[in-house]
XYZ file of C-alpha atoms in Angstrom:
783
model
C -22.695 45.627 11.076
C -20.685 45.754 7.844
C -18.005 43.592 9.441
C -20.589 40.941 10.414
C -21.984 40.890 6.859
C -18.472 40.568 5.401
C -17.646 37.777 7.860
C -20.874 35.914 6.988
C -20.147 36.296 3.266
C -16.612 34.963 3.774
C -17.944 31.932 5.688
C -20.533 31.296 2.982
C -17.827 31.495 0.287
C -15.609 29.105 2.251
C -18.535 26.682 2.719
C -19.287 26.770 -1.022
C -15.636 26.086 -1.829
C -15.531 23.137 0.587
C -18.808 21.743 -0.771
C -17.517 22.064 -4.340
C -14.271 20.262 -3.457
C -16.206 17.531 -1.608
C -18.592 17.056 -4.548
C -15.685 16.799 -6.991
C -13.968 14.138 -4.857
C -17.249 12.244 -4.479
C -17.696 12.319 -8.269
C -14.153 11.008 -8.852
C -14.675 8.221 -6.302
C -17.291 6.635 -8.583
C -14.570 5.852 -11.131
C -12.085 4.328 -8.685
C -13.909 3.064 -5.593
C -17.419 2.028 -6.632
C -17.027 0.402 -10.021
C -16.948 -3.116 -8.565
C -19.854 -2.686 -6.135
C -22.056 -1.043 -8.779
C -21.686 -3.945 -11.259
C -22.802 -6.623 -8.773
C -26.407 -6.712 -10.113
C -25.025 -8.338 -13.264
C -24.553 -11.692 -11.528
C -26.036 -11.794 -7.974
C -29.418 -13.449 -8.670
C -27.876 -15.807 -11.246
C -25.238 -17.014 -8.742
C -27.668 -17.245 -5.802
C -30.099 -19.426 -7.783
C -27.412 -21.597 -9.401
C -27.463 -24.432 -6.829
C -30.355 -26.461 -5.481
C -32.317 -23.250 -5.012
C -33.769 -23.680 -8.511
C -36.040 -26.301 -6.896
C -37.754 -23.471 -4.977
C -38.698 -21.191 -7.879
C -41.578 -19.282 -6.317
C -42.384 -15.783 -5.135
C -41.479 -16.511 -1.490
C -37.937 -17.517 -2.494
C -37.435 -14.379 -4.603
C -38.820 -12.172 -1.823
C -36.510 -13.892 0.681
C -33.458 -13.416 -1.564
C -34.241 -9.735 -2.034
C -34.667 -9.257 1.714
C -31.281 -10.924 2.293
C -29.635 -8.692 -0.332
C -31.214 -5.523 1.084
C -30.227 -6.181 4.694
C -26.744 -7.331 3.716
C -26.266 -4.058 1.784
C -27.595 -2.114 4.760
C -25.620 -3.826 7.527
C -22.231 -4.423 5.858
C -21.419 -1.549 3.440
C -23.649 1.097 5.069
C -23.491 0.400 8.805
C -20.123 -1.330 9.167
C -17.989 0.431 6.553
C -19.558 3.846 5.900
C -20.439 4.639 9.527
C -17.790 2.752 11.567
C -14.763 1.473 9.626
C -14.136 4.660 7.611
C -13.572 6.421 10.945
C -10.566 4.158 11.630
C -8.328 5.789 9.039
C -4.580 6.051 9.527
C -3.891 9.734 8.790
C -6.309 9.545 5.867
C -5.247 6.073 4.692
C -7.386 2.948 4.755
C -7.129 -0.792 4.216
C -5.922 -3.812 6.133
C -2.382 -2.467 6.499
C -3.635 0.881 7.796
C -5.390 -0.948 10.653
C -2.298 -3.083 11.306
C -0.091 0.029 11.302
C -2.357 1.732 13.845
C -2.180 -1.327 16.078
C 1.630 -1.508 15.809
C 1.958 2.106 16.951
C -0.531 2.017 19.815
C 0.601 -1.400 21.053
C 4.067 -2.884 20.579
C 2.998 -5.435 17.954
C 5.396 -4.536 15.130
C 7.923 -7.068 13.826
C 9.899 -4.490 11.811
C 13.476 -5.058 13.024
C 15.108 -1.608 12.946
C 12.639 0.508 14.903
C 13.848 3.331 17.186
C 12.389 5.377 20.009
C 12.882 8.450 17.779
C 10.226 7.077 15.412
C 7.584 7.643 18.095
C 8.269 11.396 17.897
C 6.950 11.572 14.311
C 3.952 13.900 14.065
C 1.822 11.189 12.415
C 2.794 8.381 14.809
C -0.056 8.702 17.315
C -3.708 9.473 16.631
C -4.874 12.907 17.836
C -6.261 12.667 21.356
C -4.369 9.466 22.222
C -3.509 9.252 25.894
C 0.113 8.045 25.769
C 0.315 7.967 29.565
C -2.674 5.633 29.907
C -2.036 2.422 31.818
C -1.884 -0.508 29.403
C -4.523 -3.175 29.833
C -3.649 -6.784 30.762
C -4.815 -7.878 27.291
C -2.426 -5.404 25.645
C 0.501 -6.559 27.807
C -0.357 -10.181 27.000
C -0.174 -9.556 23.231
C 3.042 -7.520 23.508
C 4.732 -10.184 25.619
C 4.214 -13.153 23.280
C 6.119 -12.897 20.005
C 4.235 -15.869 18.510
C 0.951 -13.983 18.861
C 2.467 -10.949 17.117
C 3.714 -13.238 14.332
C 0.235 -14.762 14.011
C -1.250 -11.259 13.745
C 1.180 -10.398 10.929
C 0.364 -13.661 9.117
C -3.348 -12.915 9.591
C -2.894 -9.488 7.968
C -0.723 -10.914 5.170
C -3.366 -13.543 4.430
C -5.914 -10.746 4.034
C -3.475 -8.925 1.742
C -3.071 -12.083 -0.345
C -6.836 -12.378 -0.671
C -6.962 -8.777 -1.942
C -4.345 -9.701 -4.558
C -6.545 -12.690 -5.436
C -9.430 -10.213 -5.815
C -7.225 -8.359 -8.278
C -7.325 -11.465 -10.477
C -10.970 -12.478 -9.997
C -12.720 -9.077 -10.100
C -11.733 -8.127 -13.675
C -12.535 -11.659 -14.825
C -16.046 -11.921 -13.383
C -16.967 -8.277 -14.145
C -15.969 -8.371 -17.809
C -17.255 -11.903 -18.450
C -20.648 -11.234 -16.842
C -21.078 -7.943 -18.745
C -20.280 -9.570 -22.085
C -22.628 -12.491 -21.349
C -25.379 -10.253 -22.764
C -24.037 -11.181 -26.211
C -25.402 -14.693 -25.606
C -28.998 -13.411 -25.387
C -30.988 -15.420 -27.997
C -33.210 -12.390 -28.592
C -30.241 -10.514 -30.070
C -28.851 -13.388 -32.196
C -26.546 -14.525 -29.407
C -22.879 -15.453 -29.832
C -21.385 -18.735 -28.628
C -19.560 -18.978 -25.299
C -16.183 -19.276 -27.061
C -16.606 -15.909 -28.787
C -17.665 -14.247 -25.521
C -14.536 -15.608 -23.786
C -12.333 -14.376 -26.661
C -13.817 -10.851 -26.533
C -13.436 -10.850 -22.713
C -9.724 -11.679 -23.094
C -9.254 -8.802 -25.566
C -10.983 -6.375 -23.163
C -8.859 -7.582 -20.225
C -5.613 -7.090 -22.165
C -6.721 -3.549 -23.039
C -7.632 -2.810 -19.423
C -4.235 -3.820 -18.035
C -2.436 -2.028 -20.880
C -4.165 1.168 -19.698
C -2.903 0.985 -16.112
C 0.391 2.795 -16.670
C -1.553 6.021 -17.331
C -2.362 6.273 -13.626
C -5.410 6.293 -11.325
C -6.186 10.032 -11.586
C -6.586 9.897 -15.368
C -8.621 6.701 -15.111
C -10.886 8.311 -12.480
C -11.780 11.270 -14.708
C -12.382 8.929 -17.664
C -14.451 6.363 -15.747
C -16.485 8.390 -13.212
C -19.118 9.615 -15.745
C -19.606 6.029 -16.952
C -20.348 4.722 -13.445
C -22.686 7.618 -12.611
C -24.623 7.078 -15.873
C -24.680 3.321 -15.209
C -26.038 3.727 -11.663
C -28.738 6.194 -12.688
C -29.744 3.894 -15.571
C -30.037 0.723 -13.471
C -31.876 2.688 -10.762
C -34.464 4.002 -13.276
C -34.850 0.547 -14.895
C -35.300 -0.971 -11.435
C -38.022 1.539 -10.590
C -39.727 0.816 -13.934
C -39.657 -2.960 -13.254
C -41.120 -2.484 -9.758
C -44.072 -0.528 -11.141
C -44.516 -2.686 -14.264
C -44.093 -6.190 -12.858
C -44.831 -6.381 -9.134
C -45.216 -3.334 -6.805
C -45.710 -5.786 -3.905
C -41.922 -6.376 -3.980
C -41.588 -3.463 -1.521
C -42.923 -5.814 1.186
C -39.745 -7.921 0.789
C -37.726 -5.249 2.610
C -39.144 -6.680 5.835
C -36.718 -9.149 7.545
C -39.771 -11.370 8.076
C -39.175 -12.760 4.573
C -35.627 -13.865 5.531
C -37.116 -16.100 8.226
C -39.672 -17.505 5.768
C -36.897 -18.055 3.195
C -34.781 -20.207 5.530
C -37.820 -22.107 6.837
C -38.685 -23.050 3.257
C -35.223 -23.719 1.790
C -33.224 -24.928 4.819
C -29.665 -25.986 3.977
C -30.099 -25.064 0.297
C -30.890 -21.499 1.355
C -27.788 -21.393 3.543
C -25.622 -22.539 0.614
C -27.221 -19.813 -1.536
C -25.706 -17.195 0.805
C -22.508 -17.540 -1.240
C -24.388 -15.986 -4.169
C -26.094 -13.290 -2.066
C -22.636 -12.332 -0.797
C -21.719 -11.097 -4.296
C -24.041 -8.116 -3.733
C -21.437 -6.566 -1.390
C -18.230 -7.534 -3.185
C -16.177 -4.420 -3.751
C -17.165 -2.976 -0.372
C -13.592 -3.307 0.929
C -12.456 -0.944 -1.859
C -14.297 1.874 -0.018
C -11.778 1.521 2.803
C -8.732 0.334 0.829
C -8.870 3.301 -1.615
C -9.581 5.851 1.120
C -6.146 7.448 0.656
C -7.070 8.670 -2.838
C -10.123 10.560 -1.536
C -11.670 11.481 1.831
C -14.047 9.649 4.146
C -16.670 12.407 3.681
C -16.585 12.158 -0.137
C -16.890 8.352 -0.073
C -19.809 8.551 2.387
C -21.546 11.190 0.270
C -21.233 9.113 -2.911
C -22.497 5.926 -1.214
C -25.460 7.395 0.659
C -26.486 9.821 -2.100
C -26.225 7.609 -5.208
C -24.825 4.085 -4.747
C -27.142 2.759 -2.049
C -30.525 3.984 -3.435
C -29.695 3.022 -7.040
C -28.542 -0.498 -6.094
C -31.587 -1.086 -3.857
C -33.940 0.031 -6.655
C -32.137 -2.225 -9.186
C -32.283 -5.329 -6.965
C -35.947 -4.669 -6.178
C -36.747 -4.248 -9.892
C -34.875 -7.402 -10.854
C -36.673 -9.353 -8.097
C -40.044 -7.929 -9.261
C -39.306 -9.174 -12.802
C -38.195 -12.621 -11.566
C -41.281 -13.037 -9.375
C -43.295 -13.132 -12.620
C -40.642 -14.722 -14.890
C -38.906 -17.436 -12.832
C -37.560 -19.245 -15.900
C -35.346 -16.238 -16.787
C -33.160 -16.499 -13.673
C -30.146 -17.714 -15.702
C -29.751 -14.211 -17.254
C -32.066 -12.132 -15.087
C -30.287 -8.784 -15.461
C -30.304 -8.539 -19.260
C -33.739 -10.161 -19.664
C -35.268 -7.681 -17.187
C -34.123 -4.750 -19.346
C -36.768 -3.393 -21.751
C -35.827 -4.405 -25.311
C -35.748 -0.803 -26.543
C -32.753 0.067 -24.308
C -30.987 -3.312 -24.416
C -27.982 -2.293 -26.570
C -27.285 1.028 -24.799
C -27.401 -0.839 -21.476
C -25.139 -3.584 -22.834
C -22.529 -0.995 -23.839
C -22.861 0.729 -20.454
C -22.565 -2.608 -18.623
C -19.405 -3.506 -20.531
C -17.830 -0.126 -19.757
C -18.936 -0.293 -16.100
C -17.391 -3.767 -15.788
C -14.048 -2.353 -16.922
C -14.414 0.408 -14.322
C -15.310 -2.181 -11.698
C -12.003 -3.877 -12.310
C -10.094 -0.608 -11.857
C -10.913 -0.240 -8.151
C -9.392 -3.542 -7.145
C -6.389 -3.222 -9.478
C -5.520 0.115 -7.826
C -6.006 -1.472 -4.387
C -3.737 -4.384 -5.385
C -0.898 -2.028 -6.351
C -1.337 -0.251 -3.021
C -1.347 -3.508 -1.020
C 1.819 -4.797 -2.735
C 3.565 -1.469 -2.037
C 2.629 -1.750 1.643
C 3.889 -5.360 1.807
C 7.122 -4.146 0.223
C 7.505 -1.506 2.947
C 7.027 -4.137 5.655
C 9.779 -6.278 4.123
C 7.224 -8.919 3.139
C 7.436 -8.763 -0.652
C 10.304 -9.012 -3.167
C 11.593 -5.702 -4.521
C 9.547 -4.450 -7.495
C 9.506 -1.243 -9.505
C 7.048 1.294 -8.087
C 6.123 4.138 -10.448
C 4.495 7.301 -9.105
C 1.889 8.090 -11.770
C 0.673 11.528 -10.694
C 2.698 14.702 -10.296
C -0.075 16.330 -8.248
C -1.756 13.512 -6.320
C 0.661 11.770 -3.950
C 0.363 8.031 -3.389
C -1.071 6.983 -6.776
C 1.214 4.261 -8.100
C 1.695 1.663 -10.820
C 3.746 -1.541 -10.484
C 4.602 -3.028 -13.915
C 5.533 -6.535 -12.715
C 2.324 -6.956 -10.698
C 0.223 -5.497 -13.518
C 1.390 -8.078 -16.067
C 1.224 -10.979 -13.586
C -2.401 -10.036 -12.804
C -3.166 -9.878 -16.542
C -1.746 -13.360 -17.212
C -3.643 -14.842 -14.243
C -6.883 -13.116 -15.332
C -6.574 -14.599 -18.817
C -5.835 -18.048 -17.341
C -8.947 -17.930 -15.100
C -11.145 -16.620 -17.939
C -10.042 -19.297 -20.407
C -9.891 -22.045 -17.770
C -13.331 -21.620 -16.154
C -15.454 -19.760 -18.751
C -18.305 -19.730 -16.203
C -19.382 -16.723 -14.138
C -20.920 -18.911 -11.416
C -17.717 -20.900 -10.796
C -15.579 -17.739 -10.791
C -18.153 -16.131 -8.468
C -17.626 -18.894 -5.899
C -13.905 -18.068 -5.724
C -14.566 -14.332 -5.840
C -17.076 -14.371 -2.983
C -14.757 -16.405 -0.750
C -11.895 -13.950 -1.305
C -14.057 -10.898 -0.564
C -15.726 -12.234 2.586
C -12.349 -13.357 3.974
C -10.982 -9.817 3.680
C -14.126 -8.409 5.345
C -13.872 -10.975 8.161
C -10.205 -10.071 8.799
C -11.150 -6.362 8.840
C -13.809 -7.077 11.489
C -11.274 -8.753 13.800
C -8.726 -5.969 13.316
C -11.415 -3.344 13.971
C -12.220 -5.017 17.288
C -8.559 -4.545 18.300
C -8.650 -0.940 17.024
C -11.623 -0.196 19.283
C -9.630 -1.440 22.297
C -6.091 -0.176 21.631
C -6.512 2.915 19.410
C -9.922 4.302 20.322
C -9.332 3.096 23.927
C -12.945 1.988 24.412
C -14.274 -0.698 26.693
C -13.448 -4.250 25.638
C -17.173 -5.112 25.862
C -17.895 -2.646 23.038
C -15.240 -4.369 20.900
C -16.777 -7.775 21.676
C -20.242 -6.472 20.739
C -18.886 -5.208 17.385
C -17.090 -8.530 16.803
C -20.088 -10.681 17.684
C -22.590 -8.685 15.606
C -20.620 -8.308 12.372
C -18.535 -11.448 12.896
C -21.667 -13.601 13.105
C -23.088 -12.090 9.880
C -19.836 -12.505 7.958
C -19.201 -15.891 9.578
C -22.471 -17.182 8.094
C -21.445 -15.990 4.624
C -17.906 -17.357 5.090
C -19.205 -20.820 6.070
C -21.461 -20.831 3.016
C -18.562 -19.854 0.762
C -16.378 -22.670 2.105
C -19.007 -25.184 0.984
C -18.286 -24.042 -2.585
C -14.522 -24.617 -2.411
C -14.742 -27.692 -4.701
C -16.855 -25.697 -7.212
C -14.185 -23.083 -7.947
C -13.673 -21.621 -4.458
C -10.287 -23.347 -4.286
C -8.929 -20.821 -6.808
C -8.835 -17.898 -4.364
C -7.320 -20.128 -1.662
C -4.654 -21.335 -4.108
C -3.783 -17.746 -5.111
C -3.651 -16.693 -1.449
C -1.321 -19.529 -0.432
C 1.054 -18.957 -3.368
C 1.393 -15.245 -2.568
C 1.520 -16.055 1.153
C 4.422 -18.450 0.578
C 6.305 -15.785 -1.404
C 5.700 -13.156 1.292
C 6.656 -15.412 4.199
C 9.842 -16.695 2.543
C 10.929 -13.159 1.663
C 10.158 -11.867 5.166
C 11.927 -14.841 6.781
C 15.058 -14.529 4.606
C 15.245 -10.736 5.009
C 14.871 -10.977 8.782
C 17.556 -13.693 9.081
C 19.915 -11.539 7.010
C 19.247 -8.536 9.252
C 19.878 -10.584 12.401
C 23.219 -11.756 10.916
C 24.197 -8.099 10.362
C 23.091 -7.225 13.885
C 25.121 -10.038 15.471
C 28.239 -9.416 13.378
C 28.469 -5.632 13.429
C 31.890 -4.110 14.031
C 32.598 -3.064 17.608
C 33.377 0.599 18.284
C 36.332 -0.515 20.402
C 37.986 -1.996 17.285
C 37.389 1.214 15.306
C 38.755 3.419 18.100
C 41.959 1.362 18.331
C 42.625 2.074 14.636
C 42.832 5.844 15.175
C 41.368 8.653 13.005
C 42.852 7.180 9.807
C 41.193 3.798 10.651
C 44.566 2.215 9.882
C 43.986 2.637 6.149
C 44.551 5.191 3.421
C 41.821 7.873 3.497
C 41.228 8.997 -0.091
C 39.321 12.126 -1.207
C 35.543 11.843 -1.497
C 32.435 10.854 0.434
C 31.639 7.166 0.872
C 27.940 6.371 1.422
C 27.709 2.894 2.951
C 24.167 1.521 2.737
C 23.090 -0.708 5.622
C 19.895 -1.844 7.339
C 21.399 -1.207 10.786
C 20.345 1.915 12.673
C 23.157 1.502 15.223
C 26.741 0.274 14.962
C 28.967 -0.337 11.950
C 28.010 -3.165 9.553
C 30.307 -6.115 8.804
C 30.426 -5.049 5.152
C 32.700 -2.145 6.164
C 35.359 -4.341 7.766
C 35.046 -6.787 4.868
C 35.737 -3.979 2.384
C 38.732 -2.425 4.149
C 40.255 -5.850 4.828
C 40.406 -6.570 1.096
C 41.059 -2.991 -0.069
C 42.861 -0.955 2.658
C 41.635 2.462 1.512
C 38.471 4.411 2.146
C 36.992 7.868 1.661
C 37.919 10.757 3.914
C 34.260 11.225 4.907
C 32.133 8.150 5.679
C 28.334 8.231 5.959
C 26.435 5.103 6.963
C 23.027 5.419 5.288
C 19.988 3.421 6.444
C 16.797 3.668 4.366
C 14.011 2.202 6.475
C 10.229 1.971 6.728
C 8.236 3.088 9.739
C 4.631 2.037 10.492
C 3.029 5.330 9.439
C 1.518 6.066 6.006
C 3.668 9.120 5.285
C 6.716 10.774 6.818
C 6.814 14.556 6.412
C 9.824 15.880 4.477
C 11.023 17.876 7.497
C 11.073 14.703 9.622
C 12.575 12.322 7.072
C 16.302 12.640 7.900
C 18.002 11.638 11.151
C 21.680 12.646 11.311
C 24.225 11.486 13.894
C 27.944 10.933 14.434
C 29.953 7.720 14.763
C 33.124 7.935 16.868
C 35.115 11.090 17.701
C 34.917 14.180 15.478
C 38.301 13.693 13.831
C 37.132 10.330 12.400
C 34.707 12.166 10.064
C 32.157 9.345 10.274
C 28.432 10.083 10.283
C 25.136 8.228 10.210
C 22.092 9.192 8.134
C 18.747 7.437 8.614
C 16.152 8.106 5.890
C 12.620 7.232 7.014
C 9.680 6.419 4.747
C 6.068 5.506 5.518
C 4.345 2.462 4.055
C 2.564 4.659 1.477
C 5.576 6.818 0.632
C 7.127 6.323 -2.798
C 10.923 6.487 -2.884
C 11.453 8.651 -5.920
C 14.796 9.377 -7.564
C 15.906 12.435 -5.606
C 18.450 14.162 -7.805
C 19.394 16.499 -4.943
C 19.986 13.747 -2.350
C 23.748 14.335 -2.225
C 23.285 18.088 -1.777
C 20.628 17.599 0.899
C 22.894 15.140 2.691
C 25.850 17.559 2.711
C 23.659 20.413 3.970
C 22.104 18.160 6.637
C 25.509 17.037 7.931
C 26.751 20.658 7.897
C 23.705 21.745 9.888
C 24.237 18.860 12.316
C 27.879 19.917 12.795
C 26.769 23.497 13.530
C 24.014 22.357 15.892
C 26.362 20.034 17.746
C 28.985 22.798 18.057
C 26.432 25.183 19.563
C 25.426 22.602 22.159
C 29.082 21.816 22.915
C 29.849 25.522 23.296
C 27.106 25.833 25.878
C 28.664 22.896 27.775
C 32.099 24.506 27.504
C 33.929 21.842 25.475
C 33.902 21.336 21.729
C 35.695 18.016 22.024
C 32.847 16.369 23.932
C 30.614 14.810 21.312
C 27.423 13.045 22.256
C 28.099 9.885 20.277
C 25.038 7.927 19.264
C 22.787 10.980 19.465
C 20.563 11.410 16.403
C 18.976 14.696 15.400
C 16.094 15.357 13.010
C 17.552 17.660 10.352
C 15.609 19.293 7.537
C 17.291 21.492 4.958
C 15.799 22.712 1.723
C 18.404 25.426 1.417
C 21.748 26.336 2.966
C 20.230 28.442 5.775
C 21.714 27.592 9.151
C 24.428 25.357 7.694
C 27.221 27.939 7.484
C 27.441 27.195 3.755
C 26.670 29.038 0.545
C 25.279 26.964 -2.339
C 25.738 28.074 -5.955
C 25.258 26.463 -9.342
C 28.564 25.090 -10.627
C 28.390 27.322 -13.719
C 27.935 30.411 -11.558
C 30.844 32.791 -11.999
C 31.012 33.251 -8.254
C 31.629 29.545 -7.877
C 35.133 30.141 -9.092
C 35.900 31.537 -5.651
C 35.017 28.221 -4.033
C 37.435 27.097 -1.384
C 37.593 23.616 -2.882
C 38.388 22.133 -6.249
C 37.294 18.808 -7.687
C 39.984 16.149 -7.411
C 38.548 14.315 -10.449
C 40.785 14.351 -13.469
C 39.525 15.753 -16.757
C 39.387 12.169 -18.097
C 37.099 11.012 -15.246
C 34.878 14.054 -15.627
C 34.650 13.420 -19.376
C 33.726 9.748 -18.789
C 31.003 10.750 -16.325
C 29.563 13.243 -18.833
C 29.524 10.602 -21.607
C 27.845 8.057 -19.274
C 25.076 10.490 -18.301
C 24.403 11.318 -21.965
C 24.256 7.643 -23.001
C 22.056 6.618 -20.063
C 19.450 9.129 -21.207
C 18.880 10.225 -17.624
C 17.951 13.723 -16.563
C 21.104 15.684 -15.879
C 21.438 16.392 -12.199
C 21.770 19.902 -10.927
C 25.448 20.614 -10.318
C 26.138 22.868 -7.349
C 29.146 23.980 -5.379
C 29.341 24.808 -1.700
C 31.566 27.232 0.095
C 31.847 28.346 3.702
C 30.367 31.710 4.550
C 33.257 34.078 5.110
C 31.333 36.654 7.127
C 29.963 34.208 9.693
C 31.935 33.706 12.900
C 32.617 29.965 12.973
C 34.698 27.993 15.456
C 38.046 27.092 13.752
C 37.520 23.376 14.422
C 34.002 23.545 12.972
C 35.404 25.390 9.953
C 37.991 22.617 9.480
C 35.295 19.921 9.649
C 33.083 21.782 7.189
C 36.074 22.320 4.887
C 36.841 18.576 4.942
C 33.190 17.841 4.144
C 33.170 20.219 1.163
C 36.499 18.923 -0.175
C 35.088 15.408 -0.007
C 31.895 16.488 -1.785
C 33.887 18.137 -4.608
C 36.018 15.001 -4.985
C 32.883 12.953 -5.601
C 30.411 10.641 -3.881
C 30.627 6.842 -4.019
C 27.747 4.540 -3.063
C 28.876 1.306 -1.372
C 26.277 -1.445 -1.133
C 26.491 -5.122 -0.237
C 26.061 -7.740 -2.941
C 25.103 -10.483 -0.532
C 24.811 -14.225 -1.006
C 22.568 -15.716 1.671
C 23.042 -19.388 2.519
C 21.662 -21.585 5.281
C 24.132 -23.013 7.816
C 25.124 -26.628 7.271
C 23.356 -27.767 10.445
C 20.044 -26.156 9.389
C 16.874 -28.258 9.179
C 15.313 -29.244 5.855
C 12.665 -26.499 5.866
C 15.169 -23.721 6.575
C 17.627 -25.036 3.964
C 14.909 -25.131 1.302
C 13.518 -21.708 2.274
C 16.924 -19.963 2.240
C 18.993 -21.857 -0.355
C 16.282 -22.315 -2.966
C 13.102 -20.237 -2.439
C 14.692 -17.044 -1.039
C 17.661 -17.315 -3.397
C 15.314 -17.672 -6.393
C 13.295 -14.608 -5.340
C 16.449 -12.502 -4.840
C 17.783 -13.419 -8.276
C 14.519 -12.558 -10.014
C 13.547 -9.308 -8.297
C 14.883 -5.784 -8.610
C 18.314 -5.170 -7.112
C 18.641 -2.887 -4.063
C 20.608 -0.334 -6.103
C 17.606 0.040 -8.448
C 15.009 0.469 -5.695
C 17.287 2.946 -3.880
C 17.852 4.892 -7.135
C 21.642 4.741 -6.849
C 23.484 6.107 -9.942
C 25.395 3.216 -11.528
C 28.487 5.274 -12.337
C 29.046 5.879 -8.603
C 28.119 2.383 -7.388
C 30.521 -0.001 -5.637
C 29.164 -3.457 -4.769
C 30.896 -5.509 -2.083
C 30.363 -9.249 -2.315
C 29.710 -11.022 0.980
C 28.346 -14.412 2.023
C 25.795 -14.568 4.850
C 25.493 -17.906 6.648
C 22.185 -17.570 8.475
């Protein structure tokens, strides 16, 4: 009996802990995910009534608009996203790229060039419960067979990503400008439009200047503001319902939508572009899923967001039904005068929070494009020591700020900006609907009829809003399309140039037959040290190697061909990150190391990379020797075989690792071949660069362990090379189009791609290669 009571108490304690953690995450999500959605009441009715709908200023029109807003909030954010789409996470990650990644893994739709069968063995590659032996459907085989369809799918996803980046420009602009429009209220001695625009610009500059502090700090600062804002607008909405028109509750019936369209006709259809603004920011629920959990986002939406927004829209509609002339500034005029200034301050702060959600999503989207090889190299800063995946990209941050200021100063009108904003948001939602239909078929492995039902139901709703938004392209809607096409051009050119360069490497790699004819010395002088040759190839030897030794006939005694590549999973576990293999016979001392990252992984400066690499190769040598011993011949090496190696310490490597200042290190079997002058220069360089001094360690072979003499010799050579120093060899490539190329290809490669390469971060920076050890090999690629 006592055991049962103790067990029940333990379960209750565990439940309380889980509930507390869930509540905390839900609270934080207000500051990051829901800021944009919660500020929509500032401008929805104003935008919806801005066109010819002002000719229908009567109670039926207001009731119809409210009914449209209510059912749009219910069907799109609540039914589609909260109930269905949030279930389609990719190992806890959300967004357009998460859906695309899932599709690439469950159907062969990926266009990433250096994929391997070993990638499918990653623990996060397949969804739990996926039947890998299931017979593929004819539709799946059709998509996998046609490369043009796979390219169209990638372009479709990239277009959605570009629209999200466009959101990153338009959301801060419309949120801040609409919140500050309360300063124009004549009842408070209103300011002129010029002053409002100036103050908006100052607020926007401050917002983007705050981004480097990171999402987790912003979430704790902003979450209380959004919660207070939502509770305030919910209470004011309830007050307006009771005070102005309790009959507004009848408008929740879809009957009023039918009456609305019968009365307004085409003008009502055009007004859908304004109604659409009630659900802008919905995509952030899915895009920012990786920062929280699906349960916490659902709890926040159902418990606070949805009821407060419905009450606010009902209250605003109740006020307008009795004060039709106030539609131009319905939100602020519906607020009781006694709480106007507190609500104005709250609105301004909430607008800043609303911008945060999409800015965070924009950083995440750009990082994912970068991983797919579809965006120029930029600096990615990991902003949280505790929360993985929260990032800041300086270049994108300042570009977004400049574009926000340009839109604010250029348009100065919330309605015009709203037309562009609505088009961008509904396009992203529409793309998500199509991708979800494919997810239902390929990932969830449901009947294709269920996918068609999902597509028809939500596609028809969003299609109506999309068609209405396209009507407003001349009235500002062109802005989001222009942003999308500019970013799309940059992404496509970068992807095209990078892929052509990879194909050149693939077609011109050095044959193993040529290397074997050179003998173990490769026909050149083998000097002390380890040479890390960076390449995008996962098999074979790159042309850069032959180019180097042809011009300088000397190379390091140990060669490691390093490939840092992305795989279509959000994260790669540390124990699965490294693949180690051998190139050629054992006496050649040539190895391959493939470092795998997911599209949400951040490649941080790993100060212990060299030590991990040495330990991984040593462990691979030991593992290979054990397998060879079981086969009876050490000389037989399984060339081309790659093994997943994980080493956080020297266990299983046959090595002992000590700090270089350890007195026992004096008994090391190897000595550094660097002269005192070189060591002094390296010390001076590290001091001047202001970098964190790297941990200096020494390795030695365990004396007690029984090791095969040939294995001991190979390990000894590896340690001697490590003590002599590590050099990083990377290609400094010049990519040019062939002379017989067409005009489009010549322009794309010689001008656009060349311009992007010259003005983005160099590969040595993104790979965190220490400059003192860097060797760049110039090479021209004619693609």
